[in-house]
Structure formats: structure tokens, C-alpha cells
PDB file of C-alpha atoms in Angstrom:
ATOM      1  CA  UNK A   1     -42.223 136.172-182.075  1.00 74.00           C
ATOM      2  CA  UNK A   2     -43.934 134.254-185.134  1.00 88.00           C
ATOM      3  CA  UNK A   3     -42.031 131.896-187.333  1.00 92.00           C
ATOM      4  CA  UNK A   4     -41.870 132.147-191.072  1.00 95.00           C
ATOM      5  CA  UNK A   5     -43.903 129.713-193.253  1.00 93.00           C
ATOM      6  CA  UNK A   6     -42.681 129.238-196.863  1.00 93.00           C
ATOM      7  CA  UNK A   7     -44.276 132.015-198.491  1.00 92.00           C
ATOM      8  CA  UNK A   8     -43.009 134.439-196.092  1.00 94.00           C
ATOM      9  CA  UNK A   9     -39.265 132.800-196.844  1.00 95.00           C
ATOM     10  CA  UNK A  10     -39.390 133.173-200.350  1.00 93.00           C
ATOM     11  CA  UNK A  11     -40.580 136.778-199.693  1.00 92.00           C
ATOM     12  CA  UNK A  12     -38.063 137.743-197.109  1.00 93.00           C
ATOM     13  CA  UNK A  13     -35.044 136.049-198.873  1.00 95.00           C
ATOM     14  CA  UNK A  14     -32.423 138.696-199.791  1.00 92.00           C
ATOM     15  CA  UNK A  15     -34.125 141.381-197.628  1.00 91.00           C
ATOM     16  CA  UNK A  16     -34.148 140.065-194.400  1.00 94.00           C
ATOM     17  CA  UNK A  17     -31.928 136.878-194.603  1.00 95.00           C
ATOM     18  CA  UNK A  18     -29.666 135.305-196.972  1.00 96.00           C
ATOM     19  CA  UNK A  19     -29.122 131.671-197.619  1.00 96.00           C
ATOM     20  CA  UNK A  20     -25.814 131.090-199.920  1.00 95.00           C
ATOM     21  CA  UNK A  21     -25.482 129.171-201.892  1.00 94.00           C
ATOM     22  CA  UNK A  22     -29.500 128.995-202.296  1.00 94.00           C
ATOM     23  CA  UNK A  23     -31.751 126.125-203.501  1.00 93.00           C
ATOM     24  CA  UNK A  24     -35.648 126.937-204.200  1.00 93.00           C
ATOM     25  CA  UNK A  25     -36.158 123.388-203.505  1.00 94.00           C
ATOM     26  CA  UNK A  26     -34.957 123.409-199.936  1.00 95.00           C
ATOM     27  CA  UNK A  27     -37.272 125.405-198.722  1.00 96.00           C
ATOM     28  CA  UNK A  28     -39.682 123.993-196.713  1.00 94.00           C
ATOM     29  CA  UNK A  29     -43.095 124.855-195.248  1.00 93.00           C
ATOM     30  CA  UNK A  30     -41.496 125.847-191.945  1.00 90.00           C
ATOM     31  CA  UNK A  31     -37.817 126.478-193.259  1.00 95.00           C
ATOM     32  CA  UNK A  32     -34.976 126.016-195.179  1.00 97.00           C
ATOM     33  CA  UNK A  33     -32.742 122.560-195.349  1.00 96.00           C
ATOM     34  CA  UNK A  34     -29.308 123.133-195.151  1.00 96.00           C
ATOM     35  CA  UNK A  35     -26.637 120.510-196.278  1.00 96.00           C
ATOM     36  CA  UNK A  36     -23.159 119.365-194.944  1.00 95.00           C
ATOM     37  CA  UNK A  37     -19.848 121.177-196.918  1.00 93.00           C
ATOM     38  CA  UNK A  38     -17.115 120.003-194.440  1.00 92.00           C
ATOM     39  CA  UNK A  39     -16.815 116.741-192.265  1.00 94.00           C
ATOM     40  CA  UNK A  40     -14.082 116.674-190.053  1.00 93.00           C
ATOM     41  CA  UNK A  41     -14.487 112.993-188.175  1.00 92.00           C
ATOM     42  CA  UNK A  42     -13.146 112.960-184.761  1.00 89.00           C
ATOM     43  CA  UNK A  43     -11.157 109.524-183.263  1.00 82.00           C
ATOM     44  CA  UNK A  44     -12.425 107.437-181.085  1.00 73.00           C
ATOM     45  CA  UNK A  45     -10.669 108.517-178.094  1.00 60.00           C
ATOM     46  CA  UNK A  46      -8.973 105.466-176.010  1.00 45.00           C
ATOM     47  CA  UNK A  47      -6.741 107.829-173.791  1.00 46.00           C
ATOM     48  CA  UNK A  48      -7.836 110.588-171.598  1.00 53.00           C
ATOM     49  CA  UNK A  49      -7.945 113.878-174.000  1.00 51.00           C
ATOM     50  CA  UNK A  50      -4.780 115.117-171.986  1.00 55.00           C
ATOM     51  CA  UNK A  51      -2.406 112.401-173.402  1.00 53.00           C
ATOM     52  CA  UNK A  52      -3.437 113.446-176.624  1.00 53.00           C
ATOM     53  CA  UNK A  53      -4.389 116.896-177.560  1.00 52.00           C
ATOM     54  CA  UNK A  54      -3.691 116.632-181.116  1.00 57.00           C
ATOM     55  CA  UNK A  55      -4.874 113.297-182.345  1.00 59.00           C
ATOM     56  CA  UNK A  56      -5.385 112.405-185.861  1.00 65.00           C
ATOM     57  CA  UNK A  57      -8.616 113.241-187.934  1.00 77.00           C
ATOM     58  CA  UNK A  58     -10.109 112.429-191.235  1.00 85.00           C
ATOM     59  CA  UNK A  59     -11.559 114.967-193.603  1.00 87.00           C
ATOM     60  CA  UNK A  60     -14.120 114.939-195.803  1.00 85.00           C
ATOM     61  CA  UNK A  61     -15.571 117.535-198.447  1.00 84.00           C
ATOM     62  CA  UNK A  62     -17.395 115.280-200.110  1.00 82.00           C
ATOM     63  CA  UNK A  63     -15.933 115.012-203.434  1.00 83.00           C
ATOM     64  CA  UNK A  64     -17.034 111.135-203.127  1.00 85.00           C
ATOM     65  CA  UNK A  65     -20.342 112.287-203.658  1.00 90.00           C
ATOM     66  CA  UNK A  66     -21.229 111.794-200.210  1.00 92.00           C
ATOM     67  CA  UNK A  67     -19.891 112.209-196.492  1.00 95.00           C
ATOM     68  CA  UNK A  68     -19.333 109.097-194.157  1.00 93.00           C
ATOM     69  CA  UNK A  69     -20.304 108.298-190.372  1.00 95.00           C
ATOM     70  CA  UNK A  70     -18.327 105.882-188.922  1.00 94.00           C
ATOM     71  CA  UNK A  71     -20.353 103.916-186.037  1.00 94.00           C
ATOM     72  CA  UNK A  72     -20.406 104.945-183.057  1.00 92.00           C
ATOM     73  CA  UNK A  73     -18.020 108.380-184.224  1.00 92.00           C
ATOM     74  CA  UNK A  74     -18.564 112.084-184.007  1.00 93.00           C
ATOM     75  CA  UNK A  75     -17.832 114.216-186.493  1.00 94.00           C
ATOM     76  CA  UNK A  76     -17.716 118.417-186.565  1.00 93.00           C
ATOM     77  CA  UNK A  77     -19.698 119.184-189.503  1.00 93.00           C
ATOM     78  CA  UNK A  78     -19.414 122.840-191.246  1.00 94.00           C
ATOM     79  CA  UNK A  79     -22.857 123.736-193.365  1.00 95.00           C
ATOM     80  CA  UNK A  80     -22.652 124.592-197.621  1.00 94.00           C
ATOM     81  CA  UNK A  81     -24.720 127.252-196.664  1.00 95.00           C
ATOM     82  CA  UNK A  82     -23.541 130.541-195.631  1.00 95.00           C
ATOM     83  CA  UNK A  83     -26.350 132.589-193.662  1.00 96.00           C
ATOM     84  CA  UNK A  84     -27.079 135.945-192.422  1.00 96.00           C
ATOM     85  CA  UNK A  85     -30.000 137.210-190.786  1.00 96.00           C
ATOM     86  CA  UNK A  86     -31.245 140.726-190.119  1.00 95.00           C
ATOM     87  CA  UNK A  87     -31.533 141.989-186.621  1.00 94.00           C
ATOM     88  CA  UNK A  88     -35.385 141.285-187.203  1.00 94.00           C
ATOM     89  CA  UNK A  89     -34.700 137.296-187.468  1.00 95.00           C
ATOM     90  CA  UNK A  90     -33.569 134.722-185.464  1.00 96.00           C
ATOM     91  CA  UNK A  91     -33.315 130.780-186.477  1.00 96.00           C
ATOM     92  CA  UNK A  92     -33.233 128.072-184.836  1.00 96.00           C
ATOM     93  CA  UNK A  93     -32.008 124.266-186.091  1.00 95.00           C
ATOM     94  CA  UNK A  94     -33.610 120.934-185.696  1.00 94.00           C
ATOM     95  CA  UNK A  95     -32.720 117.495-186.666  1.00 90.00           C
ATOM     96  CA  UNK A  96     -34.268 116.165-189.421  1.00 89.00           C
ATOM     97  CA  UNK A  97     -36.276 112.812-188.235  1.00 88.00           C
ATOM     98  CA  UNK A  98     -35.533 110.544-191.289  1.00 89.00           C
ATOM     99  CA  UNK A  99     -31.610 110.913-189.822  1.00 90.00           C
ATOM    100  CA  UNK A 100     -32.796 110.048-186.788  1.00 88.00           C
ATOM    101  CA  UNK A 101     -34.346 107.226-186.863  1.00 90.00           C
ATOM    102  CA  UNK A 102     -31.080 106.374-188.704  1.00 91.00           C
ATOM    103  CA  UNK A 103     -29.414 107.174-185.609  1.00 92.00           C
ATOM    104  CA  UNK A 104     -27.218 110.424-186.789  1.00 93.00           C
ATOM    105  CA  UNK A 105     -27.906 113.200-183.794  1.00 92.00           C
ATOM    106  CA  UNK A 106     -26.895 116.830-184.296  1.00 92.00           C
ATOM    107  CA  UNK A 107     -27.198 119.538-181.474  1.00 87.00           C
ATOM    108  CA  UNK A 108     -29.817 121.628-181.889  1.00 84.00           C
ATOM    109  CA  UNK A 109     -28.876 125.438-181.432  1.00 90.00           C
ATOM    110  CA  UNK A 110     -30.465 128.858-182.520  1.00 93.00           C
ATOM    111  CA  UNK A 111     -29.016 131.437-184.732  1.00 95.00           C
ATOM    112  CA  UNK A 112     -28.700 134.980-183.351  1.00 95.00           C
ATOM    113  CA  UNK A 113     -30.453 137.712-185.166  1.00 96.00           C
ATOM    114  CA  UNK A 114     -27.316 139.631-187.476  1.00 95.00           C
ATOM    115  CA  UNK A 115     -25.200 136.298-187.594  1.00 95.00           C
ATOM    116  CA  UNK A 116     -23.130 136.135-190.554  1.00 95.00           C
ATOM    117  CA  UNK A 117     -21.326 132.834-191.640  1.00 93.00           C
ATOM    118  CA  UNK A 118     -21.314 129.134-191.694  1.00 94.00           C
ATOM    119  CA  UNK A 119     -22.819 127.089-189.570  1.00 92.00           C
ATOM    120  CA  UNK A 120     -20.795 124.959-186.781  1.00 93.00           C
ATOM    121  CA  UNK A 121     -22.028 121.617-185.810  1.00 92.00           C
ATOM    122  CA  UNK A 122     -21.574 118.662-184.086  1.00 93.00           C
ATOM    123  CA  UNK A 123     -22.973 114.519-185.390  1.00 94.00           C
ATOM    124  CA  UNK A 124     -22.911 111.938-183.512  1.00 95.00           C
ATOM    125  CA  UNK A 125     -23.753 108.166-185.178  1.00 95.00           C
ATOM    126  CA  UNK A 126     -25.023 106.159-182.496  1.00 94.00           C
ATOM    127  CA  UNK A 127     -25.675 103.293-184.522  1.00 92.00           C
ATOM    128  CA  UNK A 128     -23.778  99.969-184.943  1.00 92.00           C
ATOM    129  CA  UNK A 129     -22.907 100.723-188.518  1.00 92.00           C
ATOM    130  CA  UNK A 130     -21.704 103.408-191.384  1.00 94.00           C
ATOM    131  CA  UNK A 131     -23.932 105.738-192.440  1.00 93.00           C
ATOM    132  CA  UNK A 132     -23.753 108.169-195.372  1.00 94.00           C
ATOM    133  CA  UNK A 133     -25.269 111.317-196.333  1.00 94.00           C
ATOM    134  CA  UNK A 134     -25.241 112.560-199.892  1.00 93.00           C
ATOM    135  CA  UNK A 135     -23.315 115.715-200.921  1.00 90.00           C
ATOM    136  CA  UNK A 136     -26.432 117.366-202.167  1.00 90.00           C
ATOM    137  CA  UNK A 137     -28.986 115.442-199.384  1.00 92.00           C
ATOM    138  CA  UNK A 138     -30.299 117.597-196.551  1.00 92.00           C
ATOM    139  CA  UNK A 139     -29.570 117.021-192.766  1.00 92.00           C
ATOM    140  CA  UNK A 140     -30.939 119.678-190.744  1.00 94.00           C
ATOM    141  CA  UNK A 141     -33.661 122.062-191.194  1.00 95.00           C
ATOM    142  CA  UNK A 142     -33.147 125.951-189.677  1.00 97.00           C
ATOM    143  CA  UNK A 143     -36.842 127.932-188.597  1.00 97.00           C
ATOM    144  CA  UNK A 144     -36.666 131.417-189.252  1.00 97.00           C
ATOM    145  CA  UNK A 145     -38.816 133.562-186.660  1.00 97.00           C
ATOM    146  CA  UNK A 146     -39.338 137.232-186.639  1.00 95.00           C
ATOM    147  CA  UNK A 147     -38.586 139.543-183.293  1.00 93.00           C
ATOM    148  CA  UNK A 148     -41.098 141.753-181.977  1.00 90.00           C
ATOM    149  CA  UNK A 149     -38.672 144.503-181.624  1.00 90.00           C
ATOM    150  CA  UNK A 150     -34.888 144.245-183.306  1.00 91.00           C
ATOM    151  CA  UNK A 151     -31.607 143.271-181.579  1.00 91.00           C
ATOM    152  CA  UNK A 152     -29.024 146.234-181.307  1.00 87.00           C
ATOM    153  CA  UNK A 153     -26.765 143.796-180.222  1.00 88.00           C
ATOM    154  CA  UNK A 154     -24.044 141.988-181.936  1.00 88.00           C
ATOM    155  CA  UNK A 155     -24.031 138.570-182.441  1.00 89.00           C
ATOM    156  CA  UNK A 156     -23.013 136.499-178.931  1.00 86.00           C
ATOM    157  CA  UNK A 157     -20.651 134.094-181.285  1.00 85.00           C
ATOM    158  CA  UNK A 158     -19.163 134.604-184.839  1.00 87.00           C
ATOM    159  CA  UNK A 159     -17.310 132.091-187.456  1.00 87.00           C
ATOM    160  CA  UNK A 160     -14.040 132.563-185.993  1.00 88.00           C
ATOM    161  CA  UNK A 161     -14.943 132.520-182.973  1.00 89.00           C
ATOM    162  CA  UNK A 162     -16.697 129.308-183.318  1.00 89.00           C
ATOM    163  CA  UNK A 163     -13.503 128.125-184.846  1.00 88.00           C
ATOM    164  CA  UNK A 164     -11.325 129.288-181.677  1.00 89.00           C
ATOM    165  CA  UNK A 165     -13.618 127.125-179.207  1.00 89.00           C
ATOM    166  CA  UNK A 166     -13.594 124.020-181.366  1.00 88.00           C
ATOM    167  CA  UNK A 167      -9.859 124.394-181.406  1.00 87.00           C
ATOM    168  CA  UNK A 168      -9.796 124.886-177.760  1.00 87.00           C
ATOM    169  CA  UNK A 169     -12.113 121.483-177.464  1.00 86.00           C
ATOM    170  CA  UNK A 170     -10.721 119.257-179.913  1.00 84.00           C
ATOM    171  CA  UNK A 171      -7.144 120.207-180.556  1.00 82.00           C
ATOM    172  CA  UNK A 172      -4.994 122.691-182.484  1.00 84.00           C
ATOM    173  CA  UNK A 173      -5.497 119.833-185.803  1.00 84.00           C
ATOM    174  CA  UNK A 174      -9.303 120.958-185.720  1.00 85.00           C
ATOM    175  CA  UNK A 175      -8.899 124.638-186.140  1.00 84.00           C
ATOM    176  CA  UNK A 176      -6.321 123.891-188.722  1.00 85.00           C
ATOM    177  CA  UNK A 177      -8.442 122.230-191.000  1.00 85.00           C
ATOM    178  CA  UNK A 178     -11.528 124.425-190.626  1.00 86.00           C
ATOM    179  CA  UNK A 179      -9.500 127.780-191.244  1.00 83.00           C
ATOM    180  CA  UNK A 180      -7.912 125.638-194.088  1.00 84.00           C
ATOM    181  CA  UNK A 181     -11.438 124.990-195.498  1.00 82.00           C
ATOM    182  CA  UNK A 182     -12.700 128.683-194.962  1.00 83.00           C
ATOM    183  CA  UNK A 183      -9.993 130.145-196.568  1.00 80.00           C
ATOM    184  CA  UNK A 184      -9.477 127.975-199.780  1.00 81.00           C
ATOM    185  CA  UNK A 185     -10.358 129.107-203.217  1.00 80.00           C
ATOM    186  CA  UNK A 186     -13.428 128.115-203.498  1.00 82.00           C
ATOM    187  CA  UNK A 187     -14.604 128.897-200.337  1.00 83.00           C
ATOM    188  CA  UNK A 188     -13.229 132.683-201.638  1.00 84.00           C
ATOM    189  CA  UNK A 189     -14.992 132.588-204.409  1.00 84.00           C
ATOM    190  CA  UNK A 190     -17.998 131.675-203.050  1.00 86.00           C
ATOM    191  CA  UNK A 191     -17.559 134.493-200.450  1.00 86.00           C
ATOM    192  CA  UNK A 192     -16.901 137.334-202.923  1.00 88.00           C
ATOM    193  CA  UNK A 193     -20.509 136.614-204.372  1.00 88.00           C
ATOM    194  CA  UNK A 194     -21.866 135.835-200.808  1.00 90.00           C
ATOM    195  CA  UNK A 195     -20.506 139.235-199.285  1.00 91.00           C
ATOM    196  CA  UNK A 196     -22.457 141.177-202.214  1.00 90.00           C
ATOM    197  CA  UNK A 197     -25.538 138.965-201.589  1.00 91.00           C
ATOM    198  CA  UNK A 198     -25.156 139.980-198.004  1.00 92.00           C
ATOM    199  CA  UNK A 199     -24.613 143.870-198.967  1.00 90.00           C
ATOM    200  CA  UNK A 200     -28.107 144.094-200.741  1.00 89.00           C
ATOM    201  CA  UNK A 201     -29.941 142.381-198.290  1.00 90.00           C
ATOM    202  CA  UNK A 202     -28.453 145.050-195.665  1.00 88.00           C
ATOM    203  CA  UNK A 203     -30.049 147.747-197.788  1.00 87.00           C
ATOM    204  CA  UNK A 204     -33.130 146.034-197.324  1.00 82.00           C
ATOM    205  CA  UNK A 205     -33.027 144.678-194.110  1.00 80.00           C
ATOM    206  CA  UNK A 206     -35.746 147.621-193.118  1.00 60.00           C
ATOM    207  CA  UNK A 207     -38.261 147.347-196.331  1.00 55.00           C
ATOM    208  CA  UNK A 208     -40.595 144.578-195.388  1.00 46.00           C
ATOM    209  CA  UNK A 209     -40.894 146.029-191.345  1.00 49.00           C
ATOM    210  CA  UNK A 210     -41.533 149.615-192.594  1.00 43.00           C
ATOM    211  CA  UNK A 211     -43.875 147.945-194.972  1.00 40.00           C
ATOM    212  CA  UNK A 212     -45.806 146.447-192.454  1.00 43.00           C
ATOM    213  CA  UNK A 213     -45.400 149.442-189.512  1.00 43.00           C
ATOM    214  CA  UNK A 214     -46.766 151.705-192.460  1.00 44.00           C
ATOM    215  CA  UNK A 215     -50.150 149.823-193.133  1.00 45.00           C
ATOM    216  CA  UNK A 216     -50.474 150.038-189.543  1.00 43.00           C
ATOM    217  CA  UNK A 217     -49.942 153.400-189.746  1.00 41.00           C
ATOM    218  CA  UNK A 218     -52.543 154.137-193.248  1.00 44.00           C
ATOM    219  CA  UNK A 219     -55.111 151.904-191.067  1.00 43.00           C
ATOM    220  CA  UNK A 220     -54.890 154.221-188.143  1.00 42.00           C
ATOM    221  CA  UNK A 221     -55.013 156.865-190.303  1.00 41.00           C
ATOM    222  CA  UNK A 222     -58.312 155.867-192.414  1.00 46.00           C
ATOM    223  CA  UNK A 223     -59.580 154.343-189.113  1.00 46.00           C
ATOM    224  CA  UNK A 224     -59.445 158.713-187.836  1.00 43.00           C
ATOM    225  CA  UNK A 225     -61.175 159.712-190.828  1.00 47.00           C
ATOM    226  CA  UNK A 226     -65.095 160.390-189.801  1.00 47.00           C
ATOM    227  CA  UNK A 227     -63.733 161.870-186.518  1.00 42.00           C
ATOM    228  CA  UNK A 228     -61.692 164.411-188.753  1.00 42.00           C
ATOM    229  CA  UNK A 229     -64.385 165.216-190.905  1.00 47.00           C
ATOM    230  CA  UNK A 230     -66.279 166.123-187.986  1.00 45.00           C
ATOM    231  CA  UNK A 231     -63.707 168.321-185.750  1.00 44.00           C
ATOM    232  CA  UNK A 232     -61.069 169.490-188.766  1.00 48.00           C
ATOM    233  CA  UNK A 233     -58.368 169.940-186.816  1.00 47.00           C
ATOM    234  CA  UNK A 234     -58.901 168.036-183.649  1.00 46.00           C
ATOM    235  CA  UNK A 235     -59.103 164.914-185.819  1.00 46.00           C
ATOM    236  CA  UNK A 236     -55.710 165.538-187.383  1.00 48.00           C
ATOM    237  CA  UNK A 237     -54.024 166.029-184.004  1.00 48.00           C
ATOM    238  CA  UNK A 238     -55.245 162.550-182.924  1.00 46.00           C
ATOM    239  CA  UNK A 239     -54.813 160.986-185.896  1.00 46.00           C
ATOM    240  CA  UNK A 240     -51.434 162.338-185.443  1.00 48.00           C
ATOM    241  CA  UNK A 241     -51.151 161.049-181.939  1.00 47.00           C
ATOM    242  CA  UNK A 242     -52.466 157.469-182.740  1.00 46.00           C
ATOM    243  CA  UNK A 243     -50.156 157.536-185.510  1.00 48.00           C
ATOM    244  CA  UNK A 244     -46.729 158.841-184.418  1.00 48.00           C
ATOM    245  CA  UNK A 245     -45.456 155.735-182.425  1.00 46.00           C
ATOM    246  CA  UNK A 246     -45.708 153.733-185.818  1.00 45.00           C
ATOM    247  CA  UNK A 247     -43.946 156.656-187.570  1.00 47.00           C
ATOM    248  CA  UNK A 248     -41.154 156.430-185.078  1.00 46.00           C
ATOM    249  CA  UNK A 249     -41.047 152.731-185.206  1.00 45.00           C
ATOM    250  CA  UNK A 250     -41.041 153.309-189.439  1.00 45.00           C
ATOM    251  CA  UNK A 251     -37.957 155.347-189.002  1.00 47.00           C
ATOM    252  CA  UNK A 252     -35.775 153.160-186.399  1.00 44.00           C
ATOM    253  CA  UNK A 253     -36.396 150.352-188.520  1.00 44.00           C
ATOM    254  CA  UNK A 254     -35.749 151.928-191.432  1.00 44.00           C
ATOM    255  CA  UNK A 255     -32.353 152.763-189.748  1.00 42.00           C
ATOM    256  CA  UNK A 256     -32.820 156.360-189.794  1.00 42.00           C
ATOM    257  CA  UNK A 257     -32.754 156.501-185.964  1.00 37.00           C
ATOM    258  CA  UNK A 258     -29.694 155.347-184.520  1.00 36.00           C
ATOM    259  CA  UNK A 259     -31.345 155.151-180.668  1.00 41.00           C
ATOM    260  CA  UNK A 260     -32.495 152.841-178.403  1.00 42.00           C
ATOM    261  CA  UNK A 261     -35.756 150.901-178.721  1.00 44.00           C
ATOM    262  CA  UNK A 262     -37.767 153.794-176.610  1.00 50.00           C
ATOM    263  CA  UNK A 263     -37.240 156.618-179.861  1.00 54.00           C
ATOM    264  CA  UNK A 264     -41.069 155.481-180.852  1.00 52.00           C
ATOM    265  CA  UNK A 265     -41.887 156.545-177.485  1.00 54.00           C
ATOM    266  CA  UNK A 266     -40.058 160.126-178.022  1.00 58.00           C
ATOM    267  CA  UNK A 267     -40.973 160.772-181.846  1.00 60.00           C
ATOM    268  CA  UNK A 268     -44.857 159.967-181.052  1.00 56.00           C
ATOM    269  CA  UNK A 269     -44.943 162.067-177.752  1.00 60.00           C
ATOM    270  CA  UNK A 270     -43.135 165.009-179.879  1.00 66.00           C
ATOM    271  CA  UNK A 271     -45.707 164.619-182.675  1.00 60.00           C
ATOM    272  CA  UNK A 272     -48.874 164.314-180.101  1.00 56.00           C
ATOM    273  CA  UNK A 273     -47.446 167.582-178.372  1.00 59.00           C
ATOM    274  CA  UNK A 274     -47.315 169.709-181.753  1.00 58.00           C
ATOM    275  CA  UNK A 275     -50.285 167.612-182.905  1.00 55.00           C
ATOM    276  CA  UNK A 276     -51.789 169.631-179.574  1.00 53.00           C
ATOM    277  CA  UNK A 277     -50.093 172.985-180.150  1.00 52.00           C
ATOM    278  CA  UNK A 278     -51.763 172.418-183.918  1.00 50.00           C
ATOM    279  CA  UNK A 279     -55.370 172.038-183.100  1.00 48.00           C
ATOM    280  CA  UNK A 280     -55.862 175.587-182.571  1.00 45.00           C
ATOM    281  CA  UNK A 281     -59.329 176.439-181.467  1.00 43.00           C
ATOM    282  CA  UNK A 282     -61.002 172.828-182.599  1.00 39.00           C
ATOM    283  CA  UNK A 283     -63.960 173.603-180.601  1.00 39.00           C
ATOM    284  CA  UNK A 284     -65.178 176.578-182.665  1.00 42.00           C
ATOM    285  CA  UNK A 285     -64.072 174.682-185.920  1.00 40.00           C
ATOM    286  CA  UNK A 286     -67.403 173.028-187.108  1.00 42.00           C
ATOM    287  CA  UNK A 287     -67.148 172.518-191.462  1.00 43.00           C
ATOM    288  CA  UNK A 288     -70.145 172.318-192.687  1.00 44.00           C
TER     289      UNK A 288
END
């Protein structure tokens, strides 16, 4: 597992993640800042949460131009951003110092490779006095990191079900506003365009893995060629043989194999055994 520095985000975006709505400037050299779109701000509880499962909450989307932390308050925040990642990715997000020091404390979490939605978080302001964050201002930062081999799984959490638990936490008045939020117009409008973002970057998901396996493979390949000038067909088969597990993992990442992680092992056994069948008589095959 490596993480992504900025170059590799900017190359990756729309292939093997998607950040929407996107801003080149928010990408930094070891990620991508992501900004606050909903602020629900929780009371100050004075009664044991089972007097009061539904208590009263404030809401903020920021059309102040900023979002407000009460002291000493914690607030559920919902990201601007709506992200997806491939099953090659996974991210993982940290607290941005500068907040910190200001006394404004998120929990950090990771983002499961093929996640697709919003992100769910929760601020605490442990300091004597209001703070604000700008509309447009950053206030976390999520790492991207690539997988050695891709997740077939499923995410272990989605948006709804994100939703459900907060509900379950905070009280039927939480999920209410957050399904209110997801589902208004202009969070549907902003999905329409996000779902067809998400769509392409599907059909690419594969392109910069195979990309990658297959100059592995050409190396391999190039790396075989004196030995094939010298024993014709013998150097073919074991070119073939060297080669075949990075053909097999071309074609699972490029979604042609629908198996598990061991097809490599299968498709480059297969090709080593014809590769064997195909060397014929090697020994008595000297080219001049």
C-alpha cells in the first residue's frame, strides 16, 4: 500500500476516484481538502439521553457564508464533497492542524475502497469560545492510498446507512434533517451530474492498473529477449511463463475476469503449460 502524492491525484482523478464537486486548488501534496456542506449542532445535553431522545437541533448550510461552533458543542458535519473510490483505493481522513490548535476535533476514519457518497462526521469545539469555519474554507484533508491487490468486497458502511446509525445515536430529529438535506434539489442536482461523473470513472477504474501491470509485463518481455534469440522457441515459452501472471492480473483488473484474486495464478500456470507443450524440440532449434 503506497499513498498518492499530488501528481498521482490529478492523474487518477476520474479514473480511479472522484471528488464532486472538485476544486484544483484543494489538492494537496498528500491529498485532497474537503469542506463542510451540512452542520447539524447537537444540544448540550443536561438530562440523561433517555429523557430526551428527540431534543432540539440547529442547522446550518451555510448560506451565512460560514458554519458556527458553539463552545464546548458537537456538531454532525456532512462533507460538500461527494466521493467514490475504485476498489484499487482506500482514503483515510485527518484533521487539519490549523483547526486544531483552534480547538475544533473531528474523528479521524478511513474510507473503504468502492465507497460512494458523502462523508459523515463528527466536531467537537473544545474551546471556551465560538468558532467559525468559512463555507468555502477547508477542514479536513482525506489521503488516498493504492491496494496491492483490489477489494471484491462491498463497502462495510454506505450513506444511508451512516444515516440509520446517527439516527439510532442522536435521535429520530437527526436522520430527519440529513435525509432532508440529501434529498433536496440541489443536492439532486448535484447528484445527477455526480452519478455520470461516477459512471465514467467506473469505465476506467481498470486503465491506470492495466497500465502499470502491462509495463511490467513489456519489461519482462524485453528483459527475455537475448535468451530467445538464442533458443527460438524455448525463449518464448519462458517469456511466456514469466509473463502470464501479469497477463492474468491485466485481465482481472481490467474486469474481464470475474474470479477470485488467485485467477493470475490459473491464467499464468495455463499459459506456462501450453508455453511447454509449444516449445517443441528447443534443444535441436539453434538459428543461426
Amino acid at each position: 500500500m503506497s499513498a498518492l502524492g499530488q501528481r498521482d491525484l490529478f492523474a487518477l482523478h476520474g479514473r480511479q476516484f472522484v471528488i464532486h464537486p472538485c476544486e484544483p486548488n484543494l489538492f494537496t501534496p498528500l491529498g485532497y481538502d474537503l469542506r463542510i456542506g451540512h452542520q447539524i449542532i447537537l444540544p448540550n445535553r443536561t438530562k440523561s439521553p433517555d429523557e430526551d431522545l428527540n431534543p432540539p437541533i440547529h442547522v446550518n448550510n451555510g448560506e451565512s457564508g460560514s458554519f458556527v461552533f458553539p463552545p464546548q458543542s458537537t456538531s454532525i458535519i456532512v462533507t460538500k464533497e461527494r466521493v467514490w473510490l475504485s476498489r484499487h483505493l482506500m482514503g483515510s481522513i485527518h484533521a487539519r492542524g490549523s483547526l486544531a490548535l483552534r480547538g475544533l476535533f473531528i474523528n479521524a476514519t478511513t474510507v473503504d475502497p468502492n465507497w460512494d457518497g458523502k462523508m459523515f462526521m463528527r466536531v467537537f469545539n473544545s474551546s471556551p469560545k465560538e468558532e467559525r469555519i468559512a463555507a468555502d474554507e477547508a477542514f479536513c484533508t482525506m489521503a488516498l492510498y493504492t491496494l496491492r491487490s483490489p477489494s471484491l468486497e462491498p463497502p462495510q458502511t454506505n450513506p444511508s446507512r451512516a444515516i440509520d446509525n446517527l439516527k439510532e445515536i442522536y435521535g429520530e430529529a437527526i436522520g430527519s434533517s440529513l435525509y432532508s438535506h440529501a434529498n433536496s434539489k440541489e443536492a439532486s442536482q448535484e447528484r445527477v451530474r455526480g452519478d455520470e461523473l461516477v459512471h465514467l470513472g467506473k469505465l476506467h477504474s481498470a486503465k491506470p492498473m492495466v497500465y502499470r501491470r502491462a509495463s511490467e509485463t513489456a519489461y519482462s518481455i524485453k528483459s527475455m529477449a537475448p535468451v530467445r534469440t538464442r533458443y527460438g522457441k524455448f525463449g518464448l515459452a519462458t517469456t511466456t511463463a514469466i509473463a502470464a501472471p501479469y497477463v492474468g492480473d491485466l485481465l482481472l483488473d481490467g474486469g474481464l475476469l470475474s474470479l477470485t484474486s488467485t485467477a493470475p495464478l490459473y491464467v499464468g500456470l495455463s499459459l506456462a503449460v501450453f508455453g511447454l507443450f509449444y516449445m517443441g524440440d528447443f534443444f535441436e532449434y539453434r538459428p543461426k
